[in-house]
PDB file of C-alpha atoms and ligand atoms in Angstrom:
ATOM      1  CA  MET A  53       1.640  17.465  15.643  1.00  0.00           C
ATOM      2  CA  LEU A  54      -1.583  19.121  14.603  1.00  0.00           C
ATOM      3  CA  ASP A  55      -3.758  18.664  11.576  1.00  0.00           C
ATOM      4  CA  THR A  56      -4.477  22.296  10.711  1.00  0.00           C
ATOM      5  CA  TYR A  57      -6.716  24.048   8.157  1.00  0.00           C
ATOM      6  CA  LYS A  58      -3.556  24.604   6.152  1.00  0.00           C
ATOM      7  CA  HIS A  59      -2.907  20.835   6.024  1.00  0.00           C
ATOM      8  CA  LYS A  60      -6.547  20.185   5.087  1.00  0.00           C
ATOM      9  CA  GLY A  61      -6.250  22.730   2.269  1.00  0.00           C
ATOM     10  CA  LEU A  62      -3.057  21.101   1.004  1.00  0.00           C
ATOM     11  CA  ARG A  63      -4.838  17.722   1.018  1.00  0.00           C
ATOM     12  CA  LYS A  64      -7.718  19.112  -1.068  1.00  0.00           C
ATOM     13  CA  HIS A  65      -5.139  20.340  -3.563  1.00  0.00           C
ATOM     14  CA  LEU A  66      -3.457  16.891  -3.577  1.00  0.00           C
ATOM     15  CA  VAL A  67      -6.822  15.231  -4.256  1.00  0.00           C
ATOM     16  CA  THR A  68      -7.327  17.537  -7.246  1.00  0.00           C
ATOM     17  CA  LEU A  69      -3.858  16.619  -8.554  1.00  0.00           C
ATOM     18  CA  VAL A  70      -4.497  12.876  -8.190  1.00  0.00           C
ATOM     19  CA  ARG A  71      -7.973  13.193  -9.736  1.00  0.00           C
ATOM     20  CA  ASN A  72      -6.507  15.083 -12.704  1.00  0.00           C
ATOM     21  CA  LYS A  73      -4.038  12.225 -13.222  1.00  0.00           C
ATOM     22  CA  GLY A  74      -6.976   9.872 -13.780  1.00  0.00           C
ATOM     23  CA  ILE A  75      -8.123   8.469 -10.414  1.00  0.00           C
ATOM     24  CA  THR A  76     -11.933   8.308 -10.404  1.00  0.00           C
ATOM     25  CA  ASP A  77     -12.805   6.168  -7.350  1.00  0.00           C
ATOM     26  CA  GLU A  78     -14.449   8.691  -5.014  1.00  0.00           C
ATOM     27  CA  ASN A  79     -13.889   6.492  -1.953  1.00  0.00           C
ATOM     28  CA  VAL A  80     -10.144   6.417  -2.644  1.00  0.00           C
ATOM     29  CA  LEU A  81     -10.089  10.195  -3.179  1.00  0.00           C
ATOM     30  CA  SER A  82     -12.010  10.743   0.092  1.00  0.00           C
ATOM     31  CA  ALA A  83      -9.508   8.564   1.958  1.00  0.00           C
ATOM     32  CA  ILE A  84      -6.627  10.700   0.648  1.00  0.00           C
ATOM     33  CA  GLU A  85      -8.504  13.849   1.625  1.00  0.00           C
ATOM     34  CA  LYS A  86      -9.010  12.517   5.140  1.00  0.00           C
ATOM     35  CA  ILE A  87      -5.637  10.988   6.118  1.00  0.00           C
ATOM     36  CA  PRO A  88      -3.077  13.450   7.578  1.00  0.00           C
ATOM     37  CA  ARG A  89      -0.127  12.382   5.397  1.00  0.00           C
ATOM     38  CA  HIS A  90       2.186  14.988   6.980  1.00  0.00           C
ATOM     39  CA  LEU A  91       2.096  12.994  10.219  1.00  0.00           C
ATOM     40  CA  PHE A  92       3.725  10.016   8.431  1.00  0.00           C
ATOM     41  CA  LEU A  93       6.873  12.044   7.685  1.00  0.00           C
ATOM     42  CA  ASP A  94       9.453  13.353  10.139  1.00  0.00           C
ATOM     43  CA  SER A  95       8.339  16.796  11.273  1.00  0.00           C
ATOM     44  CA  SER A  96      11.183  18.560   9.427  1.00  0.00           C
ATOM     45  CA  PHE A  97       9.771  17.297   6.088  1.00  0.00           C
ATOM     46  CA  THR A  98       6.086  18.099   6.515  1.00  0.00           C
ATOM     47  CA  GLU A  99       6.064  20.571   3.630  1.00  0.00           C
ATOM     48  CA  PHE A 100       6.777  17.656   1.265  1.00  0.00           C
ATOM     49  CA  ALA A 101       3.848  15.581   2.526  1.00  0.00           C
ATOM     50  CA  TYR A 102       1.291  16.943   0.085  1.00  0.00           C
ATOM     51  CA  GLN A 103       3.388  16.889  -3.040  1.00  0.00           C
ATOM     52  CA  ASP A 104       2.561  14.008  -5.350  1.00  0.00           C
ATOM     53  CA  LYS A 105       5.950  12.388  -4.788  1.00  0.00           C
ATOM     54  CA  PRO A 106       7.430   9.434  -2.901  1.00  0.00           C
ATOM     55  CA  PHE A 107       9.528  10.414   0.103  1.00  0.00           C
ATOM     56  CA  PRO A 108      12.246   8.696   2.209  1.00  0.00           C
ATOM     57  CA  ILE A 109      11.008   7.216   5.506  1.00  0.00           C
ATOM     58  CA  GLY A 110      14.354   5.817   6.715  1.00  0.00           C
ATOM     59  CA  ASN A 111      15.955   2.367   6.389  1.00  0.00           C
ATOM     60  CA  GLY A 112      16.362   2.982   2.641  1.00  0.00           C
ATOM     61  CA  GLN A 113      12.585   2.892   2.114  1.00  0.00           C
ATOM     62  CA  THR A 114       9.955   5.330   0.874  1.00  0.00           C
ATOM     63  CA  ILE A 115       6.357   6.297   1.476  1.00  0.00           C
ATOM     64  CA  SER A 116       4.819   5.734  -1.973  1.00  0.00           C
ATOM     65  CA  GLN A 117       3.690   8.619  -4.167  1.00  0.00           C
ATOM     66  CA  PRO A 118       0.012   9.459  -3.419  1.00  0.00           C
ATOM     67  CA  TYR A 119      -0.964   8.819  -7.063  1.00  0.00           C
ATOM     68  CA  THR A 120       0.577   5.338  -6.876  1.00  0.00           C
ATOM     69  CA  VAL A 121      -1.234   4.600  -3.591  1.00  0.00           C
ATOM     70  CA  ALA A 122      -4.492   5.760  -5.196  1.00  0.00           C
ATOM     71  CA  PHE A 123      -3.832   3.757  -8.385  1.00  0.00           C
ATOM     72  CA  GLN A 124      -3.150   0.487  -6.552  1.00  0.00           C
ATOM     73  CA  SER A 125      -6.105   1.079  -4.207  1.00  0.00           C
ATOM     74  CA  GLU A 126      -8.429   1.691  -7.158  1.00  0.00           C
ATOM     75  CA  LEU A 127      -7.273  -1.533  -8.865  1.00  0.00           C
ATOM     76  CA  LEU A 128      -8.117  -3.504  -5.723  1.00  0.00           C
ATOM     77  CA  MET A 129     -11.830  -2.504  -5.969  1.00  0.00           C
ATOM     78  CA  ILE A 130     -12.211  -2.746  -2.191  1.00  0.00           C
ATOM     79  CA  LYS A 131     -15.637  -3.577  -0.794  1.00  0.00           C
ATOM     80  CA  LYS A 132     -16.473  -2.924   2.866  1.00  0.00           C
ATOM     81  CA  GLY A 133     -15.371  -5.897   4.969  1.00  0.00           C
ATOM     82  CA  ASP A 134     -12.836  -7.206   2.417  1.00  0.00           C
ATOM     83  CA  LYS A 135      -9.955  -9.032   4.076  1.00  0.00           C
ATOM     84  CA  VAL A 136      -6.834  -7.458   2.585  1.00  0.00           C
ATOM     85  CA  LEU A 137      -3.164  -8.397   2.874  1.00  0.00           C
ATOM     86  CA  GLU A 138      -0.593  -5.657   2.268  1.00  0.00           C
ATOM     87  CA  VAL A 139       3.043  -6.676   1.707  1.00  0.00           C
ATOM     88  CA  GLY A 140       5.333  -3.772   2.666  1.00  0.00           C
ATOM     89  CA  THR A 141       3.822  -1.778   5.556  1.00  0.00           C
ATOM     90  CA  GLY A 142       6.473   0.955   5.384  1.00  0.00           C
ATOM     91  CA  SER A 143       5.029   4.137   6.900  1.00  0.00           C
ATOM     92  CA  GLY A 144       1.549   2.602   7.173  1.00  0.00           C
ATOM     93  CA  TYR A 145      -0.049   5.200   4.874  1.00  0.00           C
ATOM     94  CA  GLN A 146      -1.356   2.684   2.311  1.00  0.00           C
ATOM     95  CA  ALA A 147      -2.736   0.524   5.142  1.00  0.00           C
ATOM     96  CA  CYS A 148      -4.672   3.567   6.413  1.00  0.00           C
ATOM     97  CA  VAL A 149      -6.147   4.182   2.946  1.00  0.00           C
ATOM     98  CA  LEU A 150      -7.332   0.537   2.909  1.00  0.00           C
ATOM     99  CA  LEU A 151      -8.833   0.922   6.397  1.00  0.00           C
ATOM    100  CA  GLU A 152     -10.665   4.076   5.284  1.00  0.00           C
ATOM    101  CA  LEU A 153     -12.106   2.020   2.389  1.00  0.00           C
ATOM    102  CA  GLY A 154     -13.629  -0.343   4.964  1.00  0.00           C
ATOM    103  CA  ALA A 155     -11.157  -3.225   4.589  1.00  0.00           C
ATOM    104  CA  LYS A 156      -9.906  -5.490   7.355  1.00  0.00           C
ATOM    105  CA  VAL A 157      -6.188  -4.945   6.892  1.00  0.00           C
ATOM    106  CA  PHE A 158      -3.340  -7.373   7.556  1.00  0.00           C
ATOM    107  CA  THR A 159       0.013  -5.804   6.761  1.00  0.00           C
ATOM    108  CA  ILE A 160       3.507  -7.293   6.854  1.00  0.00           C
ATOM    109  CA  GLU A 161       6.873  -5.545   6.969  1.00  0.00           C
ATOM    110  CA  ARG A 162      10.302  -7.100   6.491  1.00  0.00           C
ATOM    111  CA  GLN A 163      12.364  -4.470   8.330  1.00  0.00           C
ATOM    112  CA  ARG A 164      12.077  -4.636  12.063  1.00  0.00           C
ATOM    113  CA  ALA A 165      12.872  -0.957  12.731  1.00  0.00           C
ATOM    114  CA  LEU A 166      10.113   0.208  10.365  1.00  0.00           C
ATOM    115  CA  TYR A 167       7.676  -2.365  11.707  1.00  0.00           C
ATOM    116  CA  MET A 168       8.277  -1.168  15.293  1.00  0.00           C
ATOM    117  CA  LYS A 169       8.068   2.540  14.394  1.00  0.00           C
ATOM    118  CA  THR A 170       4.834   2.163  12.407  1.00  0.00           C
ATOM    119  CA  LYS A 171       3.245  -0.182  14.949  1.00  0.00           C
ATOM    120  CA  GLU A 172       3.754   2.476  17.590  1.00  0.00           C
ATOM    121  CA  PHE A 173       2.657   5.393  15.405  1.00  0.00           C
ATOM    122  CA  LEU A 174      -0.591   4.267  13.717  1.00  0.00           C
ATOM    123  CA  PRO A 175      -2.695   3.878  16.881  1.00  0.00           C
ATOM    124  CA  THR A 176      -1.739   7.436  17.895  1.00  0.00           C
ATOM    125  CA  ILE A 177      -3.735   8.702  14.904  1.00  0.00           C
ATOM    126  CA  GLY A 178      -6.539   6.177  15.341  1.00  0.00           C
ATOM    127  CA  TYR A 179      -5.623   3.441  12.814  1.00  0.00           C
ATOM    128  CA  ARG A 180      -5.270  -0.193  13.866  1.00  0.00           C
ATOM    129  CA  PRO A 181      -4.442  -2.652  11.085  1.00  0.00           C
ATOM    130  CA  ARG A 182      -3.210  -6.127  12.098  1.00  0.00           C
ATOM    131  CA  MET A 183       0.570  -5.713  11.798  1.00  0.00           C
ATOM    132  CA  PHE A 184       3.161  -8.445  11.291  1.00  0.00           C
ATOM    133  CA  TYR A 185       6.949  -8.524  11.139  1.00  0.00           C
ATOM    134  CA  GLY A 186       8.141 -11.018   8.536  1.00  0.00           C
ATOM    135  CA  ASP A 187       8.820 -11.860   4.924  1.00  0.00           C
ATOM    136  CA  GLY A 188       5.910 -10.899   2.699  1.00  0.00           C
ATOM    137  CA  TYR A 189       7.108 -13.268  -0.055  1.00  0.00           C
ATOM    138  CA  ALA A 190       5.510 -15.996   2.050  1.00  0.00           C
ATOM    139  CA  GLY A 191       2.297 -14.020   2.680  1.00  0.00           C
ATOM    140  CA  LEU A 192       0.405 -14.838   5.868  1.00  0.00           C
ATOM    141  CA  PRO A 193      -0.725 -18.472   5.490  1.00  0.00           C
ATOM    142  CA  ALA A 194      -2.225 -18.566   8.991  1.00  0.00           C
ATOM    143  CA  TYR A 195      -4.719 -15.817   8.028  1.00  0.00           C
ATOM    144  CA  ALA A 196      -5.377 -16.783   4.388  1.00  0.00           C
ATOM    145  CA  PRO A 197      -7.368 -16.698   2.193  1.00  0.00           C
ATOM    146  CA  PHE A 198      -7.656 -12.981   1.396  1.00  0.00           C
ATOM    147  CA  ASP A 199     -10.156 -11.121  -0.777  1.00  0.00           C
ATOM    148  CA  LYS A 200      -7.425  -8.794  -1.964  1.00  0.00           C
ATOM    149  CA  ILE A 201      -3.616  -8.673  -1.792  1.00  0.00           C
ATOM    150  CA  ILE A 202      -1.445  -5.628  -2.520  1.00  0.00           C
ATOM    151  CA  VAL A 203       2.339  -5.619  -2.814  1.00  0.00           C
ATOM    152  CA  THR A 204       3.937  -2.183  -2.348  1.00  0.00           C
ATOM    153  CA  ALA A 205       7.518  -3.031  -3.363  1.00  0.00           C
ATOM    154  CA  GLY A 206       8.871  -4.142  -6.743  1.00  0.00           C
ATOM    155  CA  ALA A 207       8.711  -7.945  -7.070  1.00  0.00           C
ATOM    156  CA  PRO A 208      10.995  -9.783  -9.541  1.00  0.00           C
ATOM    157  CA  ILE A 209       8.194 -12.335 -10.056  1.00  0.00           C
ATOM    158  CA  ILE A 210       4.669 -12.807  -8.726  1.00  0.00           C
ATOM    159  CA  PRO A 211       5.199 -14.819  -5.534  1.00  0.00           C
ATOM    160  CA  GLU A 212       3.386 -18.176  -5.767  1.00  0.00           C
ATOM    161  CA  ALA A 213       2.542 -18.062  -2.053  1.00  0.00           C
ATOM    162  CA  LEU A 214       0.530 -14.872  -2.588  1.00  0.00           C
ATOM    163  CA  LYS A 215      -1.395 -16.360  -5.520  1.00  0.00           C
ATOM    164  CA  SER A 216      -2.281 -19.381  -3.422  1.00  0.00           C
ATOM    165  CA  GLN A 217      -3.545 -17.181  -0.560  1.00  0.00           C
ATOM    166  CA  LEU A 218      -6.067 -15.356  -2.763  1.00  0.00           C
ATOM    167  CA  LYS A 219      -9.764 -16.296  -2.578  1.00  0.00           C
ATOM    168  CA  ILE A 220     -11.448 -17.349  -5.806  1.00  0.00           C
ATOM    169  CA  GLY A 221     -12.748 -14.069  -7.239  1.00  0.00           C
ATOM    170  CA  GLY A 222     -10.022 -12.202  -5.340  1.00  0.00           C
ATOM    171  CA  ILE A 223      -7.594  -9.628  -6.772  1.00  0.00           C
ATOM    172  CA  LEU A 224      -3.811  -9.393  -6.372  1.00  0.00           C
ATOM    173  CA  VAL A 225      -2.105  -6.107  -7.319  1.00  0.00           C
ATOM    174  CA  VAL A 226       1.679  -6.248  -7.621  1.00  0.00           C
ATOM    175  CA  PRO A 227       4.378  -4.199  -9.395  1.00  0.00           C
ATOM    176  CA  VAL A 228       6.611  -6.700 -11.222  1.00  0.00           C
ATOM    177  CA  GLY A 229      10.083  -6.016 -12.572  1.00  0.00           C
ATOM    178  CA  ASP A 230      13.583  -5.006 -11.511  1.00  0.00           C
ATOM    179  CA  ASP A 231      14.479  -1.315 -12.148  1.00  0.00           C
ATOM    180  CA  ILE A 232      11.079  -0.371 -13.527  1.00  0.00           C
ATOM    181  CA  GLN A 233       7.980  -2.388 -12.725  1.00  0.00           C
ATOM    182  CA  THR A 234       4.799  -3.134 -14.633  1.00  0.00           C
ATOM    183  CA  MET A 235       1.719  -2.863 -12.443  1.00  0.00           C
ATOM    184  CA  ILE A 236      -0.083  -6.176 -12.685  1.00  0.00           C
ATOM    185  CA  SER A 237      -3.516  -7.170 -11.456  1.00  0.00           C
ATOM    186  CA  LEU A 238      -4.427 -10.835 -11.211  1.00  0.00           C
ATOM    187  CA  VAL A 239      -7.985 -12.041 -10.708  1.00  0.00           C
ATOM    188  CA  ARG A 240      -8.306 -15.593  -9.422  1.00  0.00           C
ATOM    189  CA  LYS A 241     -10.977 -17.355 -11.472  1.00  0.00           C
ATOM    190  CA  SER A 242     -10.624 -20.865 -10.012  1.00  0.00           C
ATOM    191  CA  GLU A 243      -8.164 -23.010  -8.059  1.00  0.00           C
ATOM    192  CA  THR A 244      -5.830 -23.001 -11.048  1.00  0.00           C
ATOM    193  CA  GLU A 245      -6.903 -20.112 -13.341  1.00  0.00           C
ATOM    194  CA  PHE A 246      -5.813 -16.480 -13.033  1.00  0.00           C
ATOM    195  CA  VAL A 247      -6.567 -13.613 -15.421  1.00  0.00           C
ATOM    196  CA  GLN A 248      -3.700 -11.134 -15.665  1.00  0.00           C
ATOM    197  CA  ASN A 249      -3.865  -7.469 -16.744  1.00  0.00           C
ATOM    198  CA  GLU A 250      -1.101  -4.880 -17.084  1.00  0.00           C
ATOM    199  CA  HIS A 251      -1.525  -1.234 -16.034  1.00  0.00           C
ATOM    200  CA  GLY A 252       1.600   0.678 -17.055  1.00  0.00           C
ATOM    201  CA  ASN A 253       5.010   1.291 -15.544  1.00  0.00           C
ATOM    202  CA  PHE A 254       5.946   2.383 -12.032  1.00  0.00           C
ATOM    203  CA  ARG A 255       9.117   2.611  -9.982  1.00  0.00           C
ATOM    204  CA  PHE A 256       9.243   1.016  -6.508  1.00  0.00           C
ATOM    205  CA  VAL A 257      11.979   0.056  -4.061  1.00  0.00           C
ATOM    206  CA  PRO A 258      12.638  -3.684  -4.460  1.00  0.00           C
ATOM    207  CA  LEU A 259      10.975  -6.400  -2.434  1.00  0.00           C
ATOM    208  CA  LEU A 260      13.610  -7.786  -0.053  1.00  0.00           C
ATOM    209  CA  GLY A 261      13.921 -11.419   0.811  1.00  0.00           C
ATOM    210  CA  ASP A 262      15.315 -14.853   0.218  1.00  0.00           C
ATOM    211  CA  ARG A 263      12.952 -15.250  -2.704  1.00  0.00           C
ATOM    212  CA  VAL A 264      12.254 -18.775  -1.573  1.00  0.00           C
ATOM    213  CA  ASP A 265       8.975 -18.710  -3.497  1.00  0.00           C
ATOM    214  CA  GLU A 266      10.574 -18.069  -6.872  1.00  0.00           C
ATOM    215  CA  LYS A 267       9.508 -20.573  -9.489  1.00  0.00           C
TER     216      LYS A 267
HETATM  217  N1  SAM B 214       3.126   0.799   1.698  1.00  0.00           N
HETATM  218  C1  SAM B 214       4.132   1.682   2.234  1.00  0.00           C
HETATM  219  C2  SAM B 214       3.589   2.982   2.705  1.00  0.00           C
HETATM  220  O1  SAM B 214       2.387   3.225   2.556  1.00  0.00           O
HETATM  221  O2  SAM B 214       4.375   3.742   3.273  1.00  0.00           O
HETATM  222  C3  SAM B 214       5.259   1.953   1.256  1.00  0.00           C
HETATM  223  C4  SAM B 214       6.042   0.775   1.031  1.00  0.00           C
HETATM  224  S1  SAM B 214       7.721   0.983   0.587  1.00  0.00           S
HETATM  225  C5  SAM B 214       7.589   1.559  -1.055  1.00  0.00           C
HETATM  226  C6  SAM B 214       8.103  -0.757   0.473  1.00  0.00           C
HETATM  227  C7  SAM B 214       8.121  -1.456   1.826  1.00  0.00           C
HETATM  228  O3  SAM B 214       8.202  -2.861   1.612  1.00  0.00           O
HETATM  229  C8  SAM B 214       9.318  -1.075   2.679  1.00  0.00           C
HETATM  230  O4  SAM B 214       8.895  -0.673   3.939  1.00  0.00           O
HETATM  231  C9  SAM B 214      10.122  -2.360   2.741  1.00  0.00           C
HETATM  232  O5  SAM B 214      10.882  -2.498   3.926  1.00  0.00           O
HETATM  233  C10 SAM B 214       9.036  -3.398   2.623  1.00  0.00           C
HETATM  234  N2  SAM B 214       9.478  -4.719   2.167  1.00  0.00           N
HETATM  235  C11 SAM B 214      10.460  -5.009   1.276  1.00  0.00           C
HETATM  236  N3  SAM B 214      10.563  -6.345   1.100  1.00  0.00           N
HETATM  237  C12 SAM B 214       9.615  -6.909   1.894  1.00  0.00           C
HETATM  238  C13 SAM B 214       9.237  -8.251   2.166  1.00  0.00           C
HETATM  239  N4  SAM B 214       9.846  -9.284   1.578  1.00  0.00           N
HETATM  240  N5  SAM B 214       8.223  -8.465   3.033  1.00  0.00           N
HETATM  241  C14 SAM B 214       7.586  -7.428   3.637  1.00  0.00           C
HETATM  242  N6  SAM B 214       7.923  -6.129   3.440  1.00  0.00           N
HETATM  243  C15 SAM B 214       8.919  -5.870   2.581  1.00  0.00           C
END
């Protein structure tokens, strides 16, 4: 499907909406302006792509609301070359925003059907994150440590494995809670010290898994 002037115009409008909601990071806003979000939805739903809303992507999952993607991306304070782990690939849209910000992206998805669909789709529009099928509760120990980690599903607790895979000075952004989540950012100050900040309430689909890391 094409990326037309109409789509580009709708994206400009979306950027204005997201900016008016408080996003100030120009690199994040440029990424949203550039990425053809309508191509991440089934073609019959393209008119919904540029509303600031989450949308079903199959398998009971959603592509996150653009404002939420922008908010989490801004909290990560991505620098070019940062090694970033995303838990919850879903449609791949958030991974593309991270790639546009200059990150090296490792993304993990728990549902095989979504993993396969997104792995096939992203290269067709020129995006190539490292993609993994597995349980994001465990992170990706073989590729750790990471400069930044983002979780894009609601976690009942902050998984210990993810904390341990963060570099010192690194940032973890994770929505924590059951029905409604509090957006939390953690900065790792040393082997054992983390500084935690809260950034308001959001609503995500839950993180799936055996929760083997729960402490
Ligand atoms: N980041 C996605 C995007 O840009 O489209 C949206 C993510 S969607 C809100 C949450 C995703 O997390 C779903 O695709 C879901 O299957 C996945 N997920 C849930 N539990 C997971 C787990 N334990 N490990 C990895 N992925 C998981």
